[in-house]
mmCIF file of N, CA and C in Angstrom:
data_model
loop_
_atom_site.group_PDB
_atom_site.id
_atom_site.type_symbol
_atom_site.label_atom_id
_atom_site.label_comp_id
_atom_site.label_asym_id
_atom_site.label_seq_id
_atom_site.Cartn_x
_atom_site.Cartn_y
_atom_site.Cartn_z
ATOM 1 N N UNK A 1 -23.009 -8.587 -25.162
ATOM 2 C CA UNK A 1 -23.352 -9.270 -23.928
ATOM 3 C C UNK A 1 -22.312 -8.905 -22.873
ATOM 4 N N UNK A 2 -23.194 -8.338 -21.368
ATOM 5 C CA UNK A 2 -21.643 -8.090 -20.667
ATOM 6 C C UNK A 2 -21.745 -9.094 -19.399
ATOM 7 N N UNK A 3 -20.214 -9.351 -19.462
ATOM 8 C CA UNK A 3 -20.286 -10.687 -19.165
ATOM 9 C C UNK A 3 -19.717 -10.366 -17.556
ATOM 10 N N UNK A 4 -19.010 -9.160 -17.574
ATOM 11 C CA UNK A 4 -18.195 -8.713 -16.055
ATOM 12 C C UNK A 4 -18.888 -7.213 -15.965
ATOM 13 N N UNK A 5 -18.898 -6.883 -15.059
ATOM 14 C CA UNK A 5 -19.601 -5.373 -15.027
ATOM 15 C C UNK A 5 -18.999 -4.616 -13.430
ATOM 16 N N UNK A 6 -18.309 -3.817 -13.215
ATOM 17 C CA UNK A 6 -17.813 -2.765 -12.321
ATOM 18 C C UNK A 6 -18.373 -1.959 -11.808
ATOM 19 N N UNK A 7 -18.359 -1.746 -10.153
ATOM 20 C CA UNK A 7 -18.718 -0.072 -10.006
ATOM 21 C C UNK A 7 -18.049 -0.069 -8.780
ATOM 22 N N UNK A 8 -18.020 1.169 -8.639
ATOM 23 C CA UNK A 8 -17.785 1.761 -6.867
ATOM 24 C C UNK A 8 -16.633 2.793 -7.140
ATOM 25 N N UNK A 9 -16.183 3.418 -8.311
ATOM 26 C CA UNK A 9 -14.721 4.195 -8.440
ATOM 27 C C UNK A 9 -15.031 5.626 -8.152
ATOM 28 N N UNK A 10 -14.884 6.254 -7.664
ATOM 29 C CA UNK A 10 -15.101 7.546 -7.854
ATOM 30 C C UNK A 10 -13.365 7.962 -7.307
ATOM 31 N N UNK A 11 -14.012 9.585 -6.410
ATOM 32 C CA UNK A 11 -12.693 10.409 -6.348
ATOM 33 C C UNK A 11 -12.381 9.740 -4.188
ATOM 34 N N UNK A 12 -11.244 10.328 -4.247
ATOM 35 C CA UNK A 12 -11.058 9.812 -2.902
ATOM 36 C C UNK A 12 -9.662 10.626 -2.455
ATOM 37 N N UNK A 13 -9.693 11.180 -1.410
ATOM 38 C CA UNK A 13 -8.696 12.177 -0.847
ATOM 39 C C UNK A 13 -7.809 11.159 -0.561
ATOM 40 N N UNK A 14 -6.350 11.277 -0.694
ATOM 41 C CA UNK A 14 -5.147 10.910 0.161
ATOM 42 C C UNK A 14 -5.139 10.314 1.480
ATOM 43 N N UNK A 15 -5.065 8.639 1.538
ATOM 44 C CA UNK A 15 -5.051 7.969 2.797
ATOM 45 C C UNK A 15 -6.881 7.522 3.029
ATOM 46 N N UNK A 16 -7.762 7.721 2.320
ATOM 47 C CA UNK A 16 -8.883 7.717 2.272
ATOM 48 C C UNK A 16 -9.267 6.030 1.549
ATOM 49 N N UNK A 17 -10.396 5.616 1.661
ATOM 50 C CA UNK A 17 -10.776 4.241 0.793
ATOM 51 C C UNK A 17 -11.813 4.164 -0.152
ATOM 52 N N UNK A 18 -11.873 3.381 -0.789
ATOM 53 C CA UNK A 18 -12.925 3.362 -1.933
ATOM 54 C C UNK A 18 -13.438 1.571 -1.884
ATOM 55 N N UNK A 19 -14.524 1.119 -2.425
ATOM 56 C CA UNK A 19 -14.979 -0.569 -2.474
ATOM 57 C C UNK A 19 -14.791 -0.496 -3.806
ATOM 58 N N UNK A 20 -14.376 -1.271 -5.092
ATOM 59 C CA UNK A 20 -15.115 -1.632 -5.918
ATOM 60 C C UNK A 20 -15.573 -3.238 -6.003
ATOM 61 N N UNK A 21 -16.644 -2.767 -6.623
ATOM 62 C CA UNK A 21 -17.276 -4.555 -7.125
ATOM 63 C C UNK A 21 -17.340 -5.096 -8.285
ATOM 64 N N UNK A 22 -17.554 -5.391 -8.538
ATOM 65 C CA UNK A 22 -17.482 -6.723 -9.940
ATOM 66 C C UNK A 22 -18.276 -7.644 -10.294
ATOM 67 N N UNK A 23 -19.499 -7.749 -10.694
ATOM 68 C CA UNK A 23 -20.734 -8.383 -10.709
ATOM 69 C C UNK A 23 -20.285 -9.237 -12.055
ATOM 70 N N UNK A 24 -20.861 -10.856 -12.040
ATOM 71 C CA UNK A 24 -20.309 -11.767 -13.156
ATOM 72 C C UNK A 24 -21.488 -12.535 -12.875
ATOM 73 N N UNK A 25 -21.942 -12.842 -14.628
ATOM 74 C CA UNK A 25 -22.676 -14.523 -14.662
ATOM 75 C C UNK A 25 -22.055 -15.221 -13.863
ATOM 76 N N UNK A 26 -22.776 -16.389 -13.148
ATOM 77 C CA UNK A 26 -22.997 -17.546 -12.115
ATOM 78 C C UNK A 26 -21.390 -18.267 -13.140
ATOM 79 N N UNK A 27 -21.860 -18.692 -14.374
ATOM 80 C CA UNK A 27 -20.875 -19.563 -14.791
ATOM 81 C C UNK A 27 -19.724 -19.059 -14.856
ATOM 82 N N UNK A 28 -19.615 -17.206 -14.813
ATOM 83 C CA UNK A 28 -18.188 -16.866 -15.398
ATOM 84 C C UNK A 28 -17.638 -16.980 -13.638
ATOM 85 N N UNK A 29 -18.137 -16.418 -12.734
ATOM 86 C CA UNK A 29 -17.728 -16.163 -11.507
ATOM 87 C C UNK A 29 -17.509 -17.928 -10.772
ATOM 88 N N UNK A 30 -17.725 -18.772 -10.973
ATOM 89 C CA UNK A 30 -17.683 -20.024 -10.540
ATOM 90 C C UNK A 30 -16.274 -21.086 -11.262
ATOM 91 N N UNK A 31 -16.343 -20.525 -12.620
ATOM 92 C CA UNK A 31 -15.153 -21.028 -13.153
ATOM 93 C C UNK A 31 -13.885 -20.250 -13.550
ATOM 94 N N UNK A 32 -14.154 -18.887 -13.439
ATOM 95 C CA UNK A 32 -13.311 -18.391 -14.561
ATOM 96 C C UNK A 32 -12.156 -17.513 -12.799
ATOM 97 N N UNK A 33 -10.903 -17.704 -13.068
ATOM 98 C CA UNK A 33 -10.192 -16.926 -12.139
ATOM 99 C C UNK A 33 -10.686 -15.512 -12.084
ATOM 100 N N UNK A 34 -10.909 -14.904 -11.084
ATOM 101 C CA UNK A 34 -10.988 -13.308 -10.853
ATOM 102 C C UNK A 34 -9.891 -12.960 -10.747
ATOM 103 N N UNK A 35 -9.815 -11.343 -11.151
ATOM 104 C CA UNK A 35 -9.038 -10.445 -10.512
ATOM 105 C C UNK A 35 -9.737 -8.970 -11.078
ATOM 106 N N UNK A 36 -8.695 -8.468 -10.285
ATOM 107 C CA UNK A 36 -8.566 -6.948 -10.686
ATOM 108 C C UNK A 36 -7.211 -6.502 -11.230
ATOM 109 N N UNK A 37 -7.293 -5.616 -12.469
ATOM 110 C CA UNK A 37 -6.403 -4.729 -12.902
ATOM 111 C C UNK A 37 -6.255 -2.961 -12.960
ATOM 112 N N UNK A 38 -5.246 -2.344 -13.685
ATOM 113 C CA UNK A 38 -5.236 -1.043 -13.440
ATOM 114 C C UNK A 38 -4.957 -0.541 -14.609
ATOM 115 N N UNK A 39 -5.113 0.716 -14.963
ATOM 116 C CA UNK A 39 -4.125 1.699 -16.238
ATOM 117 C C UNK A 39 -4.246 2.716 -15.601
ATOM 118 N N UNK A 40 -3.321 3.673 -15.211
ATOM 119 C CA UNK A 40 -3.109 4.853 -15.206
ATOM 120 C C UNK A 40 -2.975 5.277 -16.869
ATOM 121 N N UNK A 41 -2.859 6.850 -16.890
ATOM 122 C CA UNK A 41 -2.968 7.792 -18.401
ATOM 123 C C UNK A 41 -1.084 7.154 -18.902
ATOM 124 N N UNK A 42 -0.970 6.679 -19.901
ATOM 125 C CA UNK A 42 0.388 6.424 -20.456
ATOM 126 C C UNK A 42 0.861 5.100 -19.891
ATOM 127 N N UNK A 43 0.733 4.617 -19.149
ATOM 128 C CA UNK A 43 1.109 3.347 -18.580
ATOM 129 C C UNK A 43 0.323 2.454 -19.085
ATOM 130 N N UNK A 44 0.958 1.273 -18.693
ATOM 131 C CA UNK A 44 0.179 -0.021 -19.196
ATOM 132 C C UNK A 44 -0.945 -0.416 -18.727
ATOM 133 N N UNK A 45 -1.580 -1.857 -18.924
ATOM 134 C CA UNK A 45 -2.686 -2.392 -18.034
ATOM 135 C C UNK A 45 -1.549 -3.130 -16.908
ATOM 136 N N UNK A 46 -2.021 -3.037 -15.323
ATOM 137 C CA UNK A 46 -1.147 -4.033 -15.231
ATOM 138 C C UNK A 46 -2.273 -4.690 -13.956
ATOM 139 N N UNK A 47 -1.444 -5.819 -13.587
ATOM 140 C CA UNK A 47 -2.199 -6.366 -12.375
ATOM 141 C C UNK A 47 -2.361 -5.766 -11.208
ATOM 142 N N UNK A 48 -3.420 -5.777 -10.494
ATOM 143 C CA UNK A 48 -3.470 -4.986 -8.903
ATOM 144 C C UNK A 48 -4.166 -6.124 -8.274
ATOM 145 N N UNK A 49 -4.599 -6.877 -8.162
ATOM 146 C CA UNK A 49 -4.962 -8.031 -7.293
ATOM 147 C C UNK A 49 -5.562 -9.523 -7.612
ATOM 148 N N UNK A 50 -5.841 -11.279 -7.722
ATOM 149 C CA UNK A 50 -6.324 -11.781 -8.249
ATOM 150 C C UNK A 50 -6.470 -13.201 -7.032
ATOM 151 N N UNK A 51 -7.346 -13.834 -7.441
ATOM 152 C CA UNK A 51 -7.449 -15.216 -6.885
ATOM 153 C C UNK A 51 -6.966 -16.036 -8.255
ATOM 154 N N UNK A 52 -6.176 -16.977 -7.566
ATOM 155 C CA UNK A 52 -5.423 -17.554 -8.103
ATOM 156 C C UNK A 52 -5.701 -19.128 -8.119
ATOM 157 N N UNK A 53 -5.847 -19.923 -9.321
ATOM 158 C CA UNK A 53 -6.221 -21.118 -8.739
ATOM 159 C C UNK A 53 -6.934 -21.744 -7.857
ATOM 160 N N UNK A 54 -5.857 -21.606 -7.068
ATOM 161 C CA UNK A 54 -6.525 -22.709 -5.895
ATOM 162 C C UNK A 54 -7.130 -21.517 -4.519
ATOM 163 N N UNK A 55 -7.593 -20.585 -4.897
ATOM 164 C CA UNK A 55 -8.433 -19.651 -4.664
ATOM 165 C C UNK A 55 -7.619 -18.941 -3.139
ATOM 166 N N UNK A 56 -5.981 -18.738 -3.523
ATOM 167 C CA UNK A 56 -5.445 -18.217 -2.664
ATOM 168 C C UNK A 56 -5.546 -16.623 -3.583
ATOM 169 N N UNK A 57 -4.750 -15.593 -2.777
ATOM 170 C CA UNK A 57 -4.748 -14.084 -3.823
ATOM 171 C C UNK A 57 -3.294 -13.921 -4.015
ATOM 172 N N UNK A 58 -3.040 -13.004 -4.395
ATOM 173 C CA UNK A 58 -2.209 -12.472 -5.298
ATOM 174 C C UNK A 58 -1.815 -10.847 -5.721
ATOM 175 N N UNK A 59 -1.622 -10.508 -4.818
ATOM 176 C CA UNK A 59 -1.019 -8.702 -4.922
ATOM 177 C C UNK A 59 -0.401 -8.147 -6.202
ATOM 178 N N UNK A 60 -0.170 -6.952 -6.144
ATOM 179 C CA UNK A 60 0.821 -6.204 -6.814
ATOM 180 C C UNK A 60 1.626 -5.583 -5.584
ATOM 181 N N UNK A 61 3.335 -5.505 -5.672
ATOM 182 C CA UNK A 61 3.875 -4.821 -4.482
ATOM 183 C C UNK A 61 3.350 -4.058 -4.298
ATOM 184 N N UNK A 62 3.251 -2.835 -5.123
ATOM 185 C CA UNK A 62 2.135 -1.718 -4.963
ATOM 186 C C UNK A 62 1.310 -1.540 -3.769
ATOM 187 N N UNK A 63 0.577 -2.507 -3.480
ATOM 188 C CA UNK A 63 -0.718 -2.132 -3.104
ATOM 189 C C UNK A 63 -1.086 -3.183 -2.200
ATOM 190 N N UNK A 64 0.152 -4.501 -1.345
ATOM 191 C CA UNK A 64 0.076 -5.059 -0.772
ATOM 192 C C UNK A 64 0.081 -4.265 0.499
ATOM 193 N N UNK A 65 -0.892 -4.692 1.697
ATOM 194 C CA UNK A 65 -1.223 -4.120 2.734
ATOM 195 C C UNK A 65 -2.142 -3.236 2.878
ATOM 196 N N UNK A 66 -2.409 -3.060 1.735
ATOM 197 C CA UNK A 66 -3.620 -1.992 1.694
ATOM 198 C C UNK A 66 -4.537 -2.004 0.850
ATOM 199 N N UNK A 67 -4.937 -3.167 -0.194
ATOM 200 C CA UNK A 67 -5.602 -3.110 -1.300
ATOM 201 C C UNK A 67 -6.516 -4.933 -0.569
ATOM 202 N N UNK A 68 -7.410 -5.017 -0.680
ATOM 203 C CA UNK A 68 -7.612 -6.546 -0.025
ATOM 204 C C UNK A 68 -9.061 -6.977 -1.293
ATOM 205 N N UNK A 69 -8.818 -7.956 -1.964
ATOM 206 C CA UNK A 69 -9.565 -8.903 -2.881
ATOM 207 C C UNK A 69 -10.625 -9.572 -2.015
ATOM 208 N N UNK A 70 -11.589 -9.686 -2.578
ATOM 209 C CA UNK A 70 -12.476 -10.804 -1.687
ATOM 210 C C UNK A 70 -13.801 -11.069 -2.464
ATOM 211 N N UNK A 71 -14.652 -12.001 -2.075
ATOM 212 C CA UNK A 71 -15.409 -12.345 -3.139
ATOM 213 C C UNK A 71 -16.814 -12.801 -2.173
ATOM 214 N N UNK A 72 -18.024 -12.911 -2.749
ATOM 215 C CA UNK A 72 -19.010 -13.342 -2.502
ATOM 216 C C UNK A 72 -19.736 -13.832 -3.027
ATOM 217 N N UNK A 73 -19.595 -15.513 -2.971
ATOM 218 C CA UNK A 73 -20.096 -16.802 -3.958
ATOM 219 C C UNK A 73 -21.583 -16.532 -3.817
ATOM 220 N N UNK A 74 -22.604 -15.885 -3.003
ATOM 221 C CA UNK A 74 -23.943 -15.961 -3.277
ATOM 222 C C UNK A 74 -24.201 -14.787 -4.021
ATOM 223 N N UNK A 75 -23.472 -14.103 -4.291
ATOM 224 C CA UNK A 75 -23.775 -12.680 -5.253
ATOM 225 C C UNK A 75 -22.899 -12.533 -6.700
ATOM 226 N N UNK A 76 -22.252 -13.891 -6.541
ATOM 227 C CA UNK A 76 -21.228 -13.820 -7.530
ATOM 228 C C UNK A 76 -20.406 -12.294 -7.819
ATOM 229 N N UNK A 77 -20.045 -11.958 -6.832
ATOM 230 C CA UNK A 77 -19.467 -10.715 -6.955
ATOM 231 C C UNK A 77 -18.091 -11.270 -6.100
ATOM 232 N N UNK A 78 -17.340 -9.994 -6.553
ATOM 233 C CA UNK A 78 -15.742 -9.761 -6.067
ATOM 234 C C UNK A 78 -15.830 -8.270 -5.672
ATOM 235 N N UNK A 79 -15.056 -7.727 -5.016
ATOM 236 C CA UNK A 79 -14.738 -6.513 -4.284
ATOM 237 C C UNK A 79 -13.239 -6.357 -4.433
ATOM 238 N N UNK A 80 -12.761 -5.124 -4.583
ATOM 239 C CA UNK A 80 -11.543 -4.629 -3.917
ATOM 240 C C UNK A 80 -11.759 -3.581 -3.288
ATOM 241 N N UNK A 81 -11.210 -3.714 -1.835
ATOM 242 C CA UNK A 81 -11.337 -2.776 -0.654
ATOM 243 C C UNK A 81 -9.983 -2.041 -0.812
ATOM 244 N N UNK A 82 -9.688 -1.177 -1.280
ATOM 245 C CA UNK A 82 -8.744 0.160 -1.617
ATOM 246 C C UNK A 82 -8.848 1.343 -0.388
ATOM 247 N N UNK A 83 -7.701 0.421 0.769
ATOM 248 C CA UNK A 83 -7.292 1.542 1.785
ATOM 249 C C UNK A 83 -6.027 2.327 2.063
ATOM 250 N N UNK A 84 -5.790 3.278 2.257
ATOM 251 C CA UNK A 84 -4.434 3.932 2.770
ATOM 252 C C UNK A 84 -4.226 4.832 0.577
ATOM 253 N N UNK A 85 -5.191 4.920 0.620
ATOM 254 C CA UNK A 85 -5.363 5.726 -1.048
ATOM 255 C C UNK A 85 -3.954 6.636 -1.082
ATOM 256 N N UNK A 86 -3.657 6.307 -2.460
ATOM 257 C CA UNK A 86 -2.415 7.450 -2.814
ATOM 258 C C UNK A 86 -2.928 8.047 -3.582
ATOM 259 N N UNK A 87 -2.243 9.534 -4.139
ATOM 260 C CA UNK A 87 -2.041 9.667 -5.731
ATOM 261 C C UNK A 87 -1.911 8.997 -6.633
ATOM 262 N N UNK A 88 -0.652 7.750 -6.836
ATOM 263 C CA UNK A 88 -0.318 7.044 -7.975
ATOM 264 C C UNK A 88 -1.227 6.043 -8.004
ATOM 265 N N UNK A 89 -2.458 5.883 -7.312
ATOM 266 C CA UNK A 89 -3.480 4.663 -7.236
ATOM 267 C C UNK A 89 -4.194 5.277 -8.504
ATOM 268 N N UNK A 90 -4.054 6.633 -8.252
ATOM 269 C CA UNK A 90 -5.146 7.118 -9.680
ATOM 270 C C UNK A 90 -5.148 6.269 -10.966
ATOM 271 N N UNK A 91 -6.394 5.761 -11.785
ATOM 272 C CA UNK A 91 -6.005 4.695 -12.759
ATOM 273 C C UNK A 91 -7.553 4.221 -12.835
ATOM 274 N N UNK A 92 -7.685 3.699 -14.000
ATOM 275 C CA UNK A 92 -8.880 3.264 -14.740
ATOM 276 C C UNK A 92 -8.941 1.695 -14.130
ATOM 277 N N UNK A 93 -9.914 1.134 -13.362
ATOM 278 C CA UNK A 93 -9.518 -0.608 -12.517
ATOM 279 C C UNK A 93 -10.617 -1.278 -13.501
ATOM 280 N N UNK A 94 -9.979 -2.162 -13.551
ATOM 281 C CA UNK A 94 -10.692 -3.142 -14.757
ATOM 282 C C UNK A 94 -11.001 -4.619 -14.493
ATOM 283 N N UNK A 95 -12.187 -5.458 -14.158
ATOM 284 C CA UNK A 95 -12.587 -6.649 -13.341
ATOM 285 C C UNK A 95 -12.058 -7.340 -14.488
ATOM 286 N N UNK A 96 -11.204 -8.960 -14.241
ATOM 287 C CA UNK A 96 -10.800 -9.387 -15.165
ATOM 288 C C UNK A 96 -11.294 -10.826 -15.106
ATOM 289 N N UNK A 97 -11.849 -11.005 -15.649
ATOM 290 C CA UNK A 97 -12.382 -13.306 -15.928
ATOM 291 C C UNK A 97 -11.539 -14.047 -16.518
ATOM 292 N N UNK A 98 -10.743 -14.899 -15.637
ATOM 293 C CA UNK A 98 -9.587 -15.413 -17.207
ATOM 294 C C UNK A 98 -10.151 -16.862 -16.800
ATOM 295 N N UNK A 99 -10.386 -17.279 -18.194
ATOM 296 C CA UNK A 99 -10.117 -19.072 -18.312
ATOM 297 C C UNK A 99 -8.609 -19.034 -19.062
ATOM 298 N N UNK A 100 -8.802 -20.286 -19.232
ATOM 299 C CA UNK A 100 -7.051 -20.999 -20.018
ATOM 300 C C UNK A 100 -7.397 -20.586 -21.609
ATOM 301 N N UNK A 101 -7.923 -20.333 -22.140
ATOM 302 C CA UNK A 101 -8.550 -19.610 -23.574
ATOM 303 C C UNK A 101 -8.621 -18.636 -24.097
ATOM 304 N N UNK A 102 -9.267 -18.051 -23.310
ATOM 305 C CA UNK A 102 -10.022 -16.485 -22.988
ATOM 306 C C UNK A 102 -10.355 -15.908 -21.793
ATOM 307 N N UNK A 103 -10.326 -14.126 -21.664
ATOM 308 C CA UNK A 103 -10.646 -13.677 -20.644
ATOM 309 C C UNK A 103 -12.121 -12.579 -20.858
ATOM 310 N N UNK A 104 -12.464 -12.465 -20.024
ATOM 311 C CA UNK A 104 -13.213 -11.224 -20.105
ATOM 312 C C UNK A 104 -12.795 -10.012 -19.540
ATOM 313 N N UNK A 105 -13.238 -8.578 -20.164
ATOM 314 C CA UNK A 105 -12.881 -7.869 -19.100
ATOM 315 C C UNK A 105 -14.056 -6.787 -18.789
ATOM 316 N N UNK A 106 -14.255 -5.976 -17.586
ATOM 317 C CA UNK A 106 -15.615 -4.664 -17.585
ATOM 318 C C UNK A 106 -14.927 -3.804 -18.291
ATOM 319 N N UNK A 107 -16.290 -2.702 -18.194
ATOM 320 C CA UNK A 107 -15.664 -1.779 -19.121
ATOM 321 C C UNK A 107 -15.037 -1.251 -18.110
ATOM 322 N N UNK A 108 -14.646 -0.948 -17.145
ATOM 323 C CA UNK A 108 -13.454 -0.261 -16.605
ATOM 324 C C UNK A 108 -14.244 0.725 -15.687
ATOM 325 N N UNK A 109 -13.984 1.041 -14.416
ATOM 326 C CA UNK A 109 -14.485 2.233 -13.078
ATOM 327 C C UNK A 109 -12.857 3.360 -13.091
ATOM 328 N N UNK A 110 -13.422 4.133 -13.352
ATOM 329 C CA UNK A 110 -12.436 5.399 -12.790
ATOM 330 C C UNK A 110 -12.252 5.570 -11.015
ATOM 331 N N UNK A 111 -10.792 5.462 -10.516
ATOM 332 C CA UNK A 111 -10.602 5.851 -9.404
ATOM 333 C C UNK A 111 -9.685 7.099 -9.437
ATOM 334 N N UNK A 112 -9.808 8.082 -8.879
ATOM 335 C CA UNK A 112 -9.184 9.788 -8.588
ATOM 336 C C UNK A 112 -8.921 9.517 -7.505
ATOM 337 N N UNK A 113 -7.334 9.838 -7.089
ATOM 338 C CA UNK A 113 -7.453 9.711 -5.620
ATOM 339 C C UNK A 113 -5.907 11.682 -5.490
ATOM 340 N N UNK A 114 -6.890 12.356 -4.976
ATOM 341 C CA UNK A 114 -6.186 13.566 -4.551
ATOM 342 C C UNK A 114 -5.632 13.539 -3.547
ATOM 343 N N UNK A 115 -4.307 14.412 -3.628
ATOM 344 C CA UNK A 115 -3.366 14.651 -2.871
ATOM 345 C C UNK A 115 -3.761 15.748 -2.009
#
């Protein structure tokens, strides 16, 4: 059953932007915190953006000023708007559902971003 589902990653030149979205059941997107995460090849998973609680967001230094979270309660979807693209943005982004229990995660959108 998929419970979070991703798209919008493709390739993207240097200083260039990309959308992704994040499509969720009504119940997961209404209760469960969003965010977005990352893996580059050898590196970890780590955080790149989230609503937090009390439905303020939440950056990675990384990618503050240029990466912007946002959501749309009638589509139950989330977006990350990925502007001012680097190289080191390159990385597998992964929609994340967390309750206090358990999380969900998509299977993951590839972003390429050339120099």
């Amino acid at each position: 059953q998929v419970h979070v589902m991703e798209c919008g990653g493709g390739v993207a030149q240097a200083g260039g932007s990309l959308r992704l979205s994040c499509a969720a059941s009504e119940s997961i997107f209404r209760n469960a915190a969003m965010g977005w995460y990352r893996q580059a090849p050898g590196k970890q998973r780590e955080l790149v953006a989230q609503f937090t609680n009390s439905d303020n967001t939440d950056y990675a230094d990384s990618v503050k000023g240029r990466f912007t979270i946002s959501r749309d309660n009638a589509k139950n979807t989330v977006y990350l708007q990925m502007n001012s693209l680097k190289p080191e943005d390159t990385a597998v982004y992964y929609c994340n559902a967390r309750f206090i229990t358990e999380q969900y995660w998509g299977q993951g959108t590839q972003v390429t971003v050339s120099s």
